[in-house]
mmCIF file of C-alpha atoms in Angstrom:
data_model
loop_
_atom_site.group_PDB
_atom_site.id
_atom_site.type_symbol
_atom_site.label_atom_id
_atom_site.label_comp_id
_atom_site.label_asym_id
_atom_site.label_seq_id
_atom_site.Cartn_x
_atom_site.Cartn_y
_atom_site.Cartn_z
ATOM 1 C CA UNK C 1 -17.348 -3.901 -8.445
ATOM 2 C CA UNK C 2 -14.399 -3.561 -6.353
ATOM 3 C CA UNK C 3 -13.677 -5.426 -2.854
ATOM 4 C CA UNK C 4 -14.219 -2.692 -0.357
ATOM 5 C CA UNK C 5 -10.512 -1.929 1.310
ATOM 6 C CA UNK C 6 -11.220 -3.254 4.635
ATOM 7 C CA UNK C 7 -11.272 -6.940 2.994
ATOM 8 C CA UNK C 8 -8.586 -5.473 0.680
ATOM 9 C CA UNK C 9 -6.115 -4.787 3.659
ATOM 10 C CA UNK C 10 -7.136 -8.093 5.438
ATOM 11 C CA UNK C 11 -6.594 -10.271 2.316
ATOM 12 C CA UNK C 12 -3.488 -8.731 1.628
ATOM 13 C CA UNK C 13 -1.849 -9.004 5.698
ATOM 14 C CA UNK C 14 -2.945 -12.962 5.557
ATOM 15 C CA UNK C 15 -0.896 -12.656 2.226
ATOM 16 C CA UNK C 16 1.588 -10.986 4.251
ATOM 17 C CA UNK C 17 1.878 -13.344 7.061
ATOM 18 C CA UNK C 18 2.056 -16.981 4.799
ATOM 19 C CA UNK C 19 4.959 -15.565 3.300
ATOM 20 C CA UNK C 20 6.665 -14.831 6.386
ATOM 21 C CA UNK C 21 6.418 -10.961 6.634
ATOM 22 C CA UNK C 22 5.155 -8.716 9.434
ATOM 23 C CA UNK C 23 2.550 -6.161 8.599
ATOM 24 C CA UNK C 24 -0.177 -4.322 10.455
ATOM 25 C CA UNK C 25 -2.549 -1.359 9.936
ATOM 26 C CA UNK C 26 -0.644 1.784 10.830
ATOM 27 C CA UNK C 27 -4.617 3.698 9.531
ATOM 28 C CA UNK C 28 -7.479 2.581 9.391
ATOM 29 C CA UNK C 29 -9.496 4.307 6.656
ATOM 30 C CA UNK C 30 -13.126 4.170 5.252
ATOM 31 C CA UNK C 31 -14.303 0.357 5.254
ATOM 32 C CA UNK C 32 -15.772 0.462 1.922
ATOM 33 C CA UNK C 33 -13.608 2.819 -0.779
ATOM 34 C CA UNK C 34 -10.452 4.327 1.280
ATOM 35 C CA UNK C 35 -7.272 4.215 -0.747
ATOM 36 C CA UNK C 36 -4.741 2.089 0.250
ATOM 37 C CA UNK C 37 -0.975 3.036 1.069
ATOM 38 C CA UNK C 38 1.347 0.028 1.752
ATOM 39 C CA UNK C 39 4.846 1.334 3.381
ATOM 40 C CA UNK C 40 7.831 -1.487 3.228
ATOM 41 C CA UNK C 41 10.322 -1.035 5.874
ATOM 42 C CA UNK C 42 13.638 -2.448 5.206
ATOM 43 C CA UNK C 43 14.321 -2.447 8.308
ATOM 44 C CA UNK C 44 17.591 -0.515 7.452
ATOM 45 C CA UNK C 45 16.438 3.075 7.745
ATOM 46 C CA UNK C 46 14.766 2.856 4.483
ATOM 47 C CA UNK C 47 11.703 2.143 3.054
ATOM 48 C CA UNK C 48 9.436 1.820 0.209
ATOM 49 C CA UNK C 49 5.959 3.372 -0.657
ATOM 50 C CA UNK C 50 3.482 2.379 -2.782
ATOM 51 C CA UNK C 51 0.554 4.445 -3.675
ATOM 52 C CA UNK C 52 -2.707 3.619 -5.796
ATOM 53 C CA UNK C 53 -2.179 3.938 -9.152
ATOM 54 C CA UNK C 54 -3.657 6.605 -11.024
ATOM 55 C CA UNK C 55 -7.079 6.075 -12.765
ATOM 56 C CA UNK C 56 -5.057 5.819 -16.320
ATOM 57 C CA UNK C 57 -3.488 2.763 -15.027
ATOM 58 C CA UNK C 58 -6.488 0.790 -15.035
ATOM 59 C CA UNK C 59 -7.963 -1.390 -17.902
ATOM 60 C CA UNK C 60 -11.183 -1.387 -18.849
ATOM 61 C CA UNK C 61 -11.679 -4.914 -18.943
ATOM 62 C CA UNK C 62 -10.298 -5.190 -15.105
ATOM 63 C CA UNK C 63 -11.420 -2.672 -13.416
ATOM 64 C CA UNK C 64 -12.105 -4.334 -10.311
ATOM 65 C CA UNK C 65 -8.028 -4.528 -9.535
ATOM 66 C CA UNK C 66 -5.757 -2.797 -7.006
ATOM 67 C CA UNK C 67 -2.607 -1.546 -9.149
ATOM 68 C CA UNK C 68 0.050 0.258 -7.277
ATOM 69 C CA UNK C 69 3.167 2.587 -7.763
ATOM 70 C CA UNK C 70 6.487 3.515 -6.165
ATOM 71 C CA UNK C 71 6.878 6.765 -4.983
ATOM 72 C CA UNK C 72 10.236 6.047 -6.083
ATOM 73 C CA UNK C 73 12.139 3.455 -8.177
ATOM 74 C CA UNK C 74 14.587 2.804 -4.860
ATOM 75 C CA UNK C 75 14.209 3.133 -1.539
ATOM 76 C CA UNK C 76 14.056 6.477 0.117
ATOM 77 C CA UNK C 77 14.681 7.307 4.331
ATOM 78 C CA UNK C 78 11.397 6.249 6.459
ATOM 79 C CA UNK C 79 11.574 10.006 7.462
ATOM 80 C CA UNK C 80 10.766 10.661 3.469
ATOM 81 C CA UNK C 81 7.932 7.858 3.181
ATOM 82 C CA UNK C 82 6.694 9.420 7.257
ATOM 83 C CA UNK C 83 6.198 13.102 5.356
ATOM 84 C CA UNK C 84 4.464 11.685 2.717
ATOM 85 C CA UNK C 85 1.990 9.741 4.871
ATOM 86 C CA UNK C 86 1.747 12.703 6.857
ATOM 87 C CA UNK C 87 0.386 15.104 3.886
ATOM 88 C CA UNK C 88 -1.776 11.760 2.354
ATOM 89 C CA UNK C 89 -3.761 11.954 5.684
ATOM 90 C CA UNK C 90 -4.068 15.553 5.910
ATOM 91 C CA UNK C 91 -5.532 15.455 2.408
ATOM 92 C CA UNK C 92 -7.629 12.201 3.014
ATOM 93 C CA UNK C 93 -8.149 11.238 6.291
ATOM 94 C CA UNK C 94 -10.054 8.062 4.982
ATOM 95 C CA UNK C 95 -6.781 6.544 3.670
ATOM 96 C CA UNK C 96 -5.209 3.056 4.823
ATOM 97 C CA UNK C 97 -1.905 3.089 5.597
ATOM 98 C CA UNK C 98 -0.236 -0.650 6.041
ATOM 99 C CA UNK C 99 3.404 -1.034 7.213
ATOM 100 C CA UNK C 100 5.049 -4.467 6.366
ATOM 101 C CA UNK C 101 8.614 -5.096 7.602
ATOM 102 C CA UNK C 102 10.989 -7.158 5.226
ATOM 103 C CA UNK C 103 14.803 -6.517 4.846
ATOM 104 C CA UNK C 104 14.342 -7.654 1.295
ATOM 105 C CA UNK C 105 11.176 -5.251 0.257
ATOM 106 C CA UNK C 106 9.017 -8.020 -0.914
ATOM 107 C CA UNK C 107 5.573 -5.887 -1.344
ATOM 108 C CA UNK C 108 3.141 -8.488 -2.703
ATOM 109 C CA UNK C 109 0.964 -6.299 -4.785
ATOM 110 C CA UNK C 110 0.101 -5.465 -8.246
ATOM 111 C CA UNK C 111 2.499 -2.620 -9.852
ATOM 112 C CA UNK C 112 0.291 -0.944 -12.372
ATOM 113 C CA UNK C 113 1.943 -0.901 -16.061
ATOM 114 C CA UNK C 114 4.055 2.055 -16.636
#
């Protein structure tokens, strides 16, 4: 069973915050099973996003992880990573979205195997 994404998100600001990196909920989504999307602002004009991995990613022998993805393999203009966010809430309104601020893009999560 998976950690519903409300302890997710709260786990993973703490994270945030011992390493020295701002980050707040931008969205809050469904408590129990709303995906996750973590934005990265490098406080430069750019940004990162990282989406859930798709179902494929996962193993069947851990399937209680979070993997993630870029949306791209550098950073892209916040106004990019805004659109995006824009049409992931349209489509699910349940979503997360958490914005973390760190000129060097540390991200803290779990890139899913490509």
């Amino acid at each position: 069973m998976r950690l519903k994404s409300n302890i997710w998100v709260s786990a993973y600001l703490r994270r945030c915050q011992t390493e020295g990196v701002f980050g707040a909920v931008r969205h809050r989504g469904a408590e129990e099973a709303g995906a996750v999307f973590v934005k990265v602002s490098l406080l430069d004009g750019n940004a990162m996003l990282y989406v859930p991995a798709p179902q494929t990613s996962y193993d069947d022998g851990r399937p209680v992880d979070r993997f993630f993805v870029p949306i791209a393999p550098q950073p892209v203009p916040e106004s990019a990573v805004e659109e995006r966010l824009t049409k992931e809430l349209r489509f699910d309104p349940d979503a997360w979205i958490v914005e973390t601020e760190d000129r060097a893009g540390r991200h803290f999560l779990e890139l899913a195997k490509t």
